[in-house]
Coordinates of C-alpha atoms and ligand atoms in Angstrom, one line a residue:
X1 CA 40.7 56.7 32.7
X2 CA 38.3 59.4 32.2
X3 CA 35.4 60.0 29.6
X4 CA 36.8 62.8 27.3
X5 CA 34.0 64.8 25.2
X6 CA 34.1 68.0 22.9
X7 CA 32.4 70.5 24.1
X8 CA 31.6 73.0 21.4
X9 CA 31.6 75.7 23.7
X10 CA 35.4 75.5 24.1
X11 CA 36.0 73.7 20.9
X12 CA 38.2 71.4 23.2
X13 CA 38.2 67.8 24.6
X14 CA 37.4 68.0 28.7
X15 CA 37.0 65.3 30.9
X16 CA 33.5 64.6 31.3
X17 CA 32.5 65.6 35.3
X18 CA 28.8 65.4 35.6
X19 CA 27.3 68.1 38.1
X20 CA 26.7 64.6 40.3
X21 CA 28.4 61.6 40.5
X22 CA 27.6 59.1 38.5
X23 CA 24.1 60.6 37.1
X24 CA 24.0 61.8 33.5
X25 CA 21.0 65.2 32.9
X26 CA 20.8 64.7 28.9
X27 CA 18.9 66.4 26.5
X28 CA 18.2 66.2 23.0
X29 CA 16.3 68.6 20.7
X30 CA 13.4 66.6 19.4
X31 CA 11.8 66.4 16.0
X32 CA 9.5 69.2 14.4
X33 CA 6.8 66.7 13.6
X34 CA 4.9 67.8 10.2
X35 CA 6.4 64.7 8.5
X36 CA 8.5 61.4 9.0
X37 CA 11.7 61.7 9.9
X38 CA 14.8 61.6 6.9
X39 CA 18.1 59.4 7.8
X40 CA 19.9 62.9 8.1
X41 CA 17.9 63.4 11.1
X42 CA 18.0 59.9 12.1
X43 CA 21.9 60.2 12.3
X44 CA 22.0 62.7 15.2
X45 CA 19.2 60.6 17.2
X46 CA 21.3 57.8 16.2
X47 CA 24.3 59.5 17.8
X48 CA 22.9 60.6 20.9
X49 CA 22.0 57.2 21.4
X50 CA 24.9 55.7 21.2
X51 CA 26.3 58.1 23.8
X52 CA 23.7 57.4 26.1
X53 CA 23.8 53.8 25.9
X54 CA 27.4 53.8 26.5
X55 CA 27.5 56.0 29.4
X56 CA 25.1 53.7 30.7
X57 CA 27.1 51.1 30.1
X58 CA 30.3 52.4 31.9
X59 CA 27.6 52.7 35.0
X60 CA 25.9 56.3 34.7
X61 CA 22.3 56.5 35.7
X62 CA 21.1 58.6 32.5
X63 CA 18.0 60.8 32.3
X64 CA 17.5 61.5 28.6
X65 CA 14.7 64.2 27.7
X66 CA 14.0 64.7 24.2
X67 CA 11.0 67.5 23.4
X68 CA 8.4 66.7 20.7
X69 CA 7.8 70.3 19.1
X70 CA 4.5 70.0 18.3
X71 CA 3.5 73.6 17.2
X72 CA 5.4 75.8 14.7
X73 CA 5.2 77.3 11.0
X74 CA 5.6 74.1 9.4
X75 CA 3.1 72.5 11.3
X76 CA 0.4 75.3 10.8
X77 CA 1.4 75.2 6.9
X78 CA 1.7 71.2 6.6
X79 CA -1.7 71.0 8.3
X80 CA -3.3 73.7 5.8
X81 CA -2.4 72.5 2.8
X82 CA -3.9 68.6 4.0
X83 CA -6.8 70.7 5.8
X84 CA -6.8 68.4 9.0
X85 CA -5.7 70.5 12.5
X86 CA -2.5 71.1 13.3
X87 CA -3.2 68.5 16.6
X88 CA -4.3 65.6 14.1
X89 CA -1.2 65.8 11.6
X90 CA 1.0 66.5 14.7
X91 CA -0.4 63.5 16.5
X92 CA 0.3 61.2 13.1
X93 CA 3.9 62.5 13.1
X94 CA 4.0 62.0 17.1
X95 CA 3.5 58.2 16.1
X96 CA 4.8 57.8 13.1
X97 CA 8.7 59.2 14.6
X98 CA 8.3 57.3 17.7
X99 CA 7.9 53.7 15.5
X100 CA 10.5 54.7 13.2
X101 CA 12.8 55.4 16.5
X102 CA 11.9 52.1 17.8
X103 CA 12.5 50.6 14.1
X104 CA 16.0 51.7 14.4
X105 CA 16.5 50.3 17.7
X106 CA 16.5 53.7 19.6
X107 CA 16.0 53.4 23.1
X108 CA 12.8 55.3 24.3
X109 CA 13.7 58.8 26.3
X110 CA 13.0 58.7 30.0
X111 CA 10.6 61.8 29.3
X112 CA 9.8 63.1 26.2
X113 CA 7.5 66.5 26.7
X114 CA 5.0 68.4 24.4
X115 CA 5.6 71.4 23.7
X116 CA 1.7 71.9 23.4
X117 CA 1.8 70.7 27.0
X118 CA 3.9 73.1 28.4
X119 CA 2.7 76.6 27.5
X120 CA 2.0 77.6 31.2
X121 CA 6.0 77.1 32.0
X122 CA 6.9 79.0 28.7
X123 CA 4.6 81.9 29.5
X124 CA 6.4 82.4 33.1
X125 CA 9.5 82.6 31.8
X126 CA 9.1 85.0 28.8
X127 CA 8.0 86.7 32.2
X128 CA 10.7 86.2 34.4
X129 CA 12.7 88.1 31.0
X130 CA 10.7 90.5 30.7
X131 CA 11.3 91.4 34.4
X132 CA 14.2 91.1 34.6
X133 CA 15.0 93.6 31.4
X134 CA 15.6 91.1 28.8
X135 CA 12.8 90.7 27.1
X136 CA 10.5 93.2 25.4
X137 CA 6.2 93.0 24.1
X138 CA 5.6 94.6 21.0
X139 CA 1.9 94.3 19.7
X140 CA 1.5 91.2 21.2
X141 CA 4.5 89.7 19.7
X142 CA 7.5 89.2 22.7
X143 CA 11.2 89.6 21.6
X144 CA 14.4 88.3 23.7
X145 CA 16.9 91.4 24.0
X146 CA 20.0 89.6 22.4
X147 CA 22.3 93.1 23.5
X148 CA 20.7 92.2 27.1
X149 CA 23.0 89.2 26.9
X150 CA 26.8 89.8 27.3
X151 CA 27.6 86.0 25.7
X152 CA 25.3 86.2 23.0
X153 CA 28.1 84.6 20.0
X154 CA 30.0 82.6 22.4
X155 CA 28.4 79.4 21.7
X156 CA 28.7 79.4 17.6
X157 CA 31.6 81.5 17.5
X158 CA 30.2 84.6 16.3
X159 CA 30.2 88.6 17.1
X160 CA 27.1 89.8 17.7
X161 CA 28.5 93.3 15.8
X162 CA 29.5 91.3 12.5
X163 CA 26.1 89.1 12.6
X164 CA 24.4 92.7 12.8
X165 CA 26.3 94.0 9.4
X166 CA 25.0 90.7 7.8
X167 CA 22.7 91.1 5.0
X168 CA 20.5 88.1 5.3
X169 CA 18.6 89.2 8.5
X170 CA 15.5 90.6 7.6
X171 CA 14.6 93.7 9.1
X172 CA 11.4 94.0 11.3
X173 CA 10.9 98.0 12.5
X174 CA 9.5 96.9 15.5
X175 CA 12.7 95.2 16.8
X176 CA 14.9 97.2 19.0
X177 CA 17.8 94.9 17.1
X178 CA 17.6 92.9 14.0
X179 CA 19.0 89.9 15.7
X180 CA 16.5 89.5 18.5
X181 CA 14.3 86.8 18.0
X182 CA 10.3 85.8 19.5
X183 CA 9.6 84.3 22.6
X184 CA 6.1 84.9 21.7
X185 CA 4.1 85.0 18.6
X186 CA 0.5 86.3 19.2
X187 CA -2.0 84.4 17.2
X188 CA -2.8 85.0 13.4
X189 CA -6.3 84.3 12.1
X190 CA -6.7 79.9 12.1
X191 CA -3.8 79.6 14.1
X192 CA -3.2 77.7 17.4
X193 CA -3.7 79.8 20.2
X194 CA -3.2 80.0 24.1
X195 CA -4.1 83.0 26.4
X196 CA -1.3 84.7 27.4
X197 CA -0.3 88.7 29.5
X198 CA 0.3 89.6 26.3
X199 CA -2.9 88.8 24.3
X200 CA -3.7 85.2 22.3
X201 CA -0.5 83.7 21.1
X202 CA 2.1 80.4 20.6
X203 CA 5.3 80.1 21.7
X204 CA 8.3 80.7 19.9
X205 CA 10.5 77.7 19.0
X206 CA 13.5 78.4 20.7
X207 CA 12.2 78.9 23.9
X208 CA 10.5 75.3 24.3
X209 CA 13.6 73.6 24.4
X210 CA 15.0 76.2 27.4
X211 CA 11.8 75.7 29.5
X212 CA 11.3 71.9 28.8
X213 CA 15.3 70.9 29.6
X214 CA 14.7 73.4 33.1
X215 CA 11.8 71.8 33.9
X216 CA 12.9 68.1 33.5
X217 CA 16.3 67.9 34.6
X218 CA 17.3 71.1 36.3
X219 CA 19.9 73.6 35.8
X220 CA 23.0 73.2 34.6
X221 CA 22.7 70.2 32.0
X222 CA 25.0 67.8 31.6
X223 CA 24.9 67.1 28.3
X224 CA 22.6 69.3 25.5
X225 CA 23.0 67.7 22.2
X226 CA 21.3 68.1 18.5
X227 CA 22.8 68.0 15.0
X228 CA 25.7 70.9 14.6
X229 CA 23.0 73.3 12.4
X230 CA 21.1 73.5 15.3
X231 CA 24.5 75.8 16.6
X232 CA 22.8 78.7 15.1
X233 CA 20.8 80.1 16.1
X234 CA 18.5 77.8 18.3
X235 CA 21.5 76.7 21.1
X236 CA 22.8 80.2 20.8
X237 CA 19.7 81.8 21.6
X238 CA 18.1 78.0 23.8
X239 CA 21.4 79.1 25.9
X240 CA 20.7 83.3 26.1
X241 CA 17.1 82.5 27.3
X242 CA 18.2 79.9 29.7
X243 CA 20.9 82.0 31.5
X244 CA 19.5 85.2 31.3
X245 CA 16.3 84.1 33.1
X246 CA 18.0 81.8 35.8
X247 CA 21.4 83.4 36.1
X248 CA 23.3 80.1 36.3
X249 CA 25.1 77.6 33.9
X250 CA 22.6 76.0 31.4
X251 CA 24.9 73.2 30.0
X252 CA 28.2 72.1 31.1
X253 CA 28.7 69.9 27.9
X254 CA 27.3 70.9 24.1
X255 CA 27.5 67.9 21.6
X256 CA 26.8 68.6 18.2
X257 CA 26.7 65.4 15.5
X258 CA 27.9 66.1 11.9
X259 CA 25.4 66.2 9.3
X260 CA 24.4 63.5 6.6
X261 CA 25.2 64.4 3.0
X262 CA 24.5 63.8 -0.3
X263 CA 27.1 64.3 -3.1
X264 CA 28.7 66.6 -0.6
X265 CA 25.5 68.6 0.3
X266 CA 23.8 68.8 3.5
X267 CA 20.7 66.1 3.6
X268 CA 17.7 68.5 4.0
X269 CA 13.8 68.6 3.4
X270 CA 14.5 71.8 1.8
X271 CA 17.0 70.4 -1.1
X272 CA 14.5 67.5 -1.8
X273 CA 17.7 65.3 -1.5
X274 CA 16.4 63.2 1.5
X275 CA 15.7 59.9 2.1
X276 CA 12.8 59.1 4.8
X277 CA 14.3 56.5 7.7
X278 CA 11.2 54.5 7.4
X279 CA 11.8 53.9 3.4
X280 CA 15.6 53.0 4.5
X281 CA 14.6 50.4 7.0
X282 CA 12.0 48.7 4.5
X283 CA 15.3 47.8 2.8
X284 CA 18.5 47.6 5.2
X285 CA 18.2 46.4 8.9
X286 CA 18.4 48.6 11.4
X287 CA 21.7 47.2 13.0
X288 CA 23.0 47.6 9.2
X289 CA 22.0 51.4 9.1
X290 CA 23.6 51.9 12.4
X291 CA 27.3 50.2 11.7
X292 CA 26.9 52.5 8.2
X293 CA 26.6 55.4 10.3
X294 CA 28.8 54.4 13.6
X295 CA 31.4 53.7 11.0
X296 CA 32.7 57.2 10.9
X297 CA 33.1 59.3 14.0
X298 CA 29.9 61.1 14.8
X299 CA 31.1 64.9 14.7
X300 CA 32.3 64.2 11.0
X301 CA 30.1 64.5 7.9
X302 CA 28.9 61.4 6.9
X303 CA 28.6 61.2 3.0
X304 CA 25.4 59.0 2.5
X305 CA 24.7 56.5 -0.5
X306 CA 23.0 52.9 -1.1
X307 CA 26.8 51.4 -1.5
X308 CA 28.0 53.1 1.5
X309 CA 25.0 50.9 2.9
X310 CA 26.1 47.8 1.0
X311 CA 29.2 47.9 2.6
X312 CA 28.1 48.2 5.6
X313 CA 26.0 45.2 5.1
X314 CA 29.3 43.1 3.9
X315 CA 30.7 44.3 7.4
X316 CA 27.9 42.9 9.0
X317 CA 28.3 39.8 7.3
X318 CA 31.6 39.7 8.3
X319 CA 30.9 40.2 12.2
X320 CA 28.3 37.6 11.6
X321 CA 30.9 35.2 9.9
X322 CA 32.7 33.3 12.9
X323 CA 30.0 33.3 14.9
X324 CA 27.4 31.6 12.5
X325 CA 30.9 29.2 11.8
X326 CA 31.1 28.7 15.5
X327 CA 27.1 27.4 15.6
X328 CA 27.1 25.3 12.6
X329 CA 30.9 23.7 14.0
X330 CA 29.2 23.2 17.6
X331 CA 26.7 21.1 15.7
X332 CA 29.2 18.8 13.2
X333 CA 31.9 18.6 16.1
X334 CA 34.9 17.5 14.7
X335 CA 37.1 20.3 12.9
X336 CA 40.1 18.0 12.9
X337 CA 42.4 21.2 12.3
X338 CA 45.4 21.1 14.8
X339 CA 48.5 21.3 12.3
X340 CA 51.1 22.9 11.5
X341 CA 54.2 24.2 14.6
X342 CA 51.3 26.2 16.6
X343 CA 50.3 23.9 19.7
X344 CA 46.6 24.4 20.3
X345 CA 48.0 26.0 24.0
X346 CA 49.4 29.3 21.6
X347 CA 46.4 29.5 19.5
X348 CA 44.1 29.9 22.8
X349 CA 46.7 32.4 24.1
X350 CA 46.5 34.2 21.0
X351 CA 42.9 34.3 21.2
X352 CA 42.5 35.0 24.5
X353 CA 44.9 37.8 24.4
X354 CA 42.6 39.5 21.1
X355 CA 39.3 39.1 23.6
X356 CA 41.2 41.0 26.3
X357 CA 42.7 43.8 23.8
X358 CA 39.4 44.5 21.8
X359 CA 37.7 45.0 25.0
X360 CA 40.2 47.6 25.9
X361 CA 40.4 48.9 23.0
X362 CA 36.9 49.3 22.7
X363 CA 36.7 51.3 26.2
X364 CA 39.7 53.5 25.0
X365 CA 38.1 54.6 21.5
X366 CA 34.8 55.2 23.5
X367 CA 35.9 56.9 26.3
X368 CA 37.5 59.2 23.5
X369 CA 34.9 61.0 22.6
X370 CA 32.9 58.3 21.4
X371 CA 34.9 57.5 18.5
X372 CA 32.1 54.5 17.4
X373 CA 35.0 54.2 14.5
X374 CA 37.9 53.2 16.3
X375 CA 35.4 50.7 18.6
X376 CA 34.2 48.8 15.7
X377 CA 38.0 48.8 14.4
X378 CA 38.6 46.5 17.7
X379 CA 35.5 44.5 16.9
X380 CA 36.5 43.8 13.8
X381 CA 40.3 42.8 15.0
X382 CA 38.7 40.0 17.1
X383 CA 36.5 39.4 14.4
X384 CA 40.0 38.3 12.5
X385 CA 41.4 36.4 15.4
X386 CA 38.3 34.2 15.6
X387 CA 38.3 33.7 12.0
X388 CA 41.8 33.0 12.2
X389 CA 41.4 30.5 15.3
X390 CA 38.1 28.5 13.5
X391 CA 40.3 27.9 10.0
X392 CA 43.7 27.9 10.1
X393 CA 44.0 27.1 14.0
X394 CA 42.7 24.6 16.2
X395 CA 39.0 25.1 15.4
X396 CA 36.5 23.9 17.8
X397 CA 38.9 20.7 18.6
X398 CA 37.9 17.1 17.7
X399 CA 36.8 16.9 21.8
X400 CA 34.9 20.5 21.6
X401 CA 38.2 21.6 24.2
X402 CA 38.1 24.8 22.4
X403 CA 34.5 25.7 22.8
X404 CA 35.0 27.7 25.8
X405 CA 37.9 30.0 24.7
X406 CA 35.4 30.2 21.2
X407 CA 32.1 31.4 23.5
X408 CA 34.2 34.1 25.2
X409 CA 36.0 35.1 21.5
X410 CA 31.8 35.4 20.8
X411 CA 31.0 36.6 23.3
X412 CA 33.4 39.6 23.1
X413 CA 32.2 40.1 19.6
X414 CA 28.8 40.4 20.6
X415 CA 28.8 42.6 23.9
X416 CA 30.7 45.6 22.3
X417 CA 27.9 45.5 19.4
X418 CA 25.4 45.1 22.0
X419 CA 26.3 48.7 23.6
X420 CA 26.1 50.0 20.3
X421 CA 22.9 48.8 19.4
X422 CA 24.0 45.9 16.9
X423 CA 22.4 43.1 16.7
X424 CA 24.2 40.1 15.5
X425 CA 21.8 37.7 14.3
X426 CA 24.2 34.4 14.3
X427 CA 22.2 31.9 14.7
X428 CA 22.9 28.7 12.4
X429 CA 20.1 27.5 10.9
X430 CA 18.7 24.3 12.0
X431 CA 19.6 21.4 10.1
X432 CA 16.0 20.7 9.0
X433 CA 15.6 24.2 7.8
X434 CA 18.2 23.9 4.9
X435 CA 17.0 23.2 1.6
X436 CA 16.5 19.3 1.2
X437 CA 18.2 19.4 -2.0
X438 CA 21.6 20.2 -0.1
X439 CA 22.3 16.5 1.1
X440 CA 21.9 15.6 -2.3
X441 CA 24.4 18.0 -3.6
X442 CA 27.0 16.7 -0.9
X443 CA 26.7 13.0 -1.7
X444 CA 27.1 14.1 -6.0
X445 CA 30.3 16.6 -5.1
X446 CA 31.4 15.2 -1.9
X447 CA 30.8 12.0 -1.2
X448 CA 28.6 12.6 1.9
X449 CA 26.6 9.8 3.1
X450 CA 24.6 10.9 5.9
X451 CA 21.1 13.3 6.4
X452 CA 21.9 16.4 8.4
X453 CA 22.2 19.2 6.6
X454 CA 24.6 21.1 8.2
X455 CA 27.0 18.7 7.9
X456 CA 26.6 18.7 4.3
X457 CA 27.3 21.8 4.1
X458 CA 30.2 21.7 5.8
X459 CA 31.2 18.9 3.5
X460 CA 30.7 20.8 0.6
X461 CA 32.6 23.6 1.9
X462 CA 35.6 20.8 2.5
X463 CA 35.4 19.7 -1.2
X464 CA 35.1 22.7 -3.0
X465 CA 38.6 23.8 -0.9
X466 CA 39.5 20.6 -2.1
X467 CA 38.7 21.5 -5.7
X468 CA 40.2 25.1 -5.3
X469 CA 43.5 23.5 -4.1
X470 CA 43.6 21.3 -7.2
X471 CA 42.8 24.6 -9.2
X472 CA 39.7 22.1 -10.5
X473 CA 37.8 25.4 -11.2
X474 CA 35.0 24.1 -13.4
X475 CA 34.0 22.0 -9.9
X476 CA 34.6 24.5 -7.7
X477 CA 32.3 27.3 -9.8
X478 CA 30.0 24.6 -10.5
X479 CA 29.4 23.9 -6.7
X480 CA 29.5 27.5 -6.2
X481 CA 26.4 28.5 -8.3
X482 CA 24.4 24.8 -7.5
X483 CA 24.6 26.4 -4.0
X484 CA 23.8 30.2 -4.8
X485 CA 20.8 28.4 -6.7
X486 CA 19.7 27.1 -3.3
X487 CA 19.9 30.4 -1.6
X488 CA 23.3 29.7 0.2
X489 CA 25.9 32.4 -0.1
X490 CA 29.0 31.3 -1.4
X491 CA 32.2 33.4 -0.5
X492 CA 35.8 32.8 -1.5
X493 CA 38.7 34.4 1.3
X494 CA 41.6 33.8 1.9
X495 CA 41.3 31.0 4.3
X496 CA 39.0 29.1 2.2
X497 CA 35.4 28.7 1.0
X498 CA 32.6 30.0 3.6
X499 CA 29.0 29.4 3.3
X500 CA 25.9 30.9 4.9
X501 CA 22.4 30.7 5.0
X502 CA 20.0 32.1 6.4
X503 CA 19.4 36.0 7.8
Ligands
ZN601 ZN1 16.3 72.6 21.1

């Protein structure tokens, strides 16, 4: 079974056939840094991380390059209005996206370039355009020929001849077209400045990303991705650039993310309707802001809110669940559960069949064009067959005979979640670390008699079933809300009362 992307190019699933076998030539248009990063952005890094780990995963050798655009309007006008250089507030937002990156868990690029630190390569291949009849110098300023280009369109879906008749390109007499765009700015008084042919200058925005993603990885790319605004016009014209100066393929795969909303709205600096990533994470872990987002399929639109984010943190919980069971039951041993017609034999079919189905049904959704969705659907399946195995099944086994089948169920929980970038944090807490008052609530509700604390609470978690069973509610709310007071979180399903503590 092959890995099946969309290409936007063709709008179309294709096998993914890297130009080698077996190595993955990635790259992902970095951040503009003249501020921290919002979540909206944070999605599409998110995304491309995902794909990357997975490919590595399935046994690709991926070289990721991400660019750090490091001069450009924003920065010039950002660094004005604090009046500190455009290097200094550039170098803050260097640092400041890289921590946030590594605060969301995003693994670090093999190379990530400057555009400051690459002005030589840019200034040889305005060049090379200008040679070769596809570029043009007016005044200092250098424009890329877009009618030079026969696919200029192909990439968004657009005709060059309608995108002419539209109103909202503003005109520039010195263009020989409206829609060509700079290569090269030349340098306005107090702006950043290199020598160039063509007088002092910067380079246009655009054209980093084509000489950067050359230089790196060589021609054609596997895999260019960035969020789907980025379609128009820096791909269209990162693409024109790319194959008008080297004549060949520049990507064999385009992956475009969906963009973060708000009440239906695109998530922008520019609405004022953003949230910054590092203000998200102060709140919600990072392996919580990732399940949010890898909850819906990564070219989608992904509507953002704090109880989208709750949710997601109940999911968590609920991955967490069985696992956290399976420590605390390793340390009070005896589940005594084995009733009912099921022999212990069916329940460890059963369970070892949901192991081997999520894991194939995890590959499946993933190899489908990384529907993260459908992956955690099969994560969350197992999740219910472990559950299912710990209370209304065998449980671990008076002997602990059903630890082994138990580790893999966990096991097969937590490796999926691992390629994703979720971490599970399942460890029970240590029986010294519970609040002392809890043995003393088990001897008044349940008649417990001994010191550890874990096995008071599982105990209390017997009794209050107990008490539920009897419909004794005034008990079972009572215990309820003596443990909440002790920072244990009570939670009523369907197979009985669960308790956790500890994060
Ligand atoms: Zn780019």
């Amino acid at each position: 079974m092959a890995i099946r992307v969309y290409n936007t190019m063709t709008r179309t699933k294709e096998a993914f056939v890297p130009r080698e076998p077996d190595t993955v030539a990635m790259y992902v248009c970095g951040p503009t840094v003249y501020n921290h990063i919002h979540i909206g952005n944070a999605r599409t890094f998110l995304t491309f991380d995902v794909i990357r780990r997975y490919l590595e995963w399935r046994g690709f050798d991926v070289t990721f390059v991400q660019n750090i655009t490091d001069v450009d309007d924003k920065i010039i006008r950002r660094a004005a209005e604090e009046g500190v250089s455009t290097a200094e507030l550039a170098q803050t937002y260097t640092v400041a996206f890289r921590s946030a990156m590594d605060a969301l868990g995003i693994e670090k690029p093999s190379r990530q370039p400057l555009a400051t630190q690459t002005v030589p390569r840019m200034i040889a291949m305005v060049e090379r355009l200008i040679t070769s009849g596809h570029a043009y110098e007016v005044d200092g300023d250098v424009y890329f020929s877009v009618r030079s280009f026969p696919g200029y369109g192909k990439l968004s879906g657009r005709d060059i001849n309608e995108l002419e008749s539209g109103a909202r390109i503003e005109v520039d007499e010195r263009k020989e077209d409206p829609l060509d765009f700079a290569l090269w700015k030349a340098a306005k008084p107090g702006e950043p400045r290199w020598p160039s042919p063509w007088g002092e200058g910067r380079p246009g925005w655009h054209l980093e990303c084509s000489v950067m993603s050359e230089q790196e990885l060589g021609l054609p790319l596997d895999i260019h991705g960035g969020a789907s605004d980025l379609i128009f016009p820096h791909h269209e014209n990162e693409r024109a650039q790319s194959e008008a100066a080297s004549g060949t393929t520049f990507v064999k795969y385009w992956l475009h993310g969906g963009l973060l909303q708000v009440n239906a709205e695109k998530m922008s600096k520019s609405l004022g309707n953003f949230m910054f990533l590092k203000d998200v994470l102060a709140v919600y872990p990072a392996s919580v802001v990732r399940l949010f987002m890898m909850q819906t399929h990564y070219r989608s639109p992904l509507e953002f809110s704090t109880d989208r984010l709750e949710e997601a943190r109940t999911a968590y919980e609920r991955i967490a669940g069985p696992l956290r069971d399976l420590e605390v039951a390793k340390r009070s041993r005896a589940r005594e559960r084995a009733e009912g017609s099921w022999t212990a034999g069916a329940w460890v079919s059963r369970l070892t069949k949901g192991i081997e189905d999520a894991k194939a049904r995890f590959i499946e959704e993933m190899d489908d064009d990384f529907n993260t969705a459908g992956a955690l659907a099969a994560v969350f399946g197992l999740v219910r067959e472990m559950n299912a195995f710990m209370w209304e099944g065998p449980g671990i086994g008076a002997h602990g005979e059903n630890l082994p089948v138990l580790e893999r169920a966990a096991a097969g929980i937590k490796e999926p979640l691992d390629v994703l970038g979720i971490e599970i944090e399942a460890k029970a807490t240590p029986a010294s670390e519970y609040p002392p008052e809890i043995i003393e609530l088990a001897v008044d509700y349940a008649g417990y008699d001994g010191t550890d604390g874990a096995e008071a609470v599982d105990a209390l978690r017997k009794a209050r079933d107990v008490a539920r069973s009897q419909k004794n509610w005034v008990v079972a709310d009572a215990m309820r809300d003596r443990l909440q007071e002790l920072g244990l979180l009570v939670e009523d399903r369907p197979d009985g009362t669960h308790i956790t503590y500890g994060r």
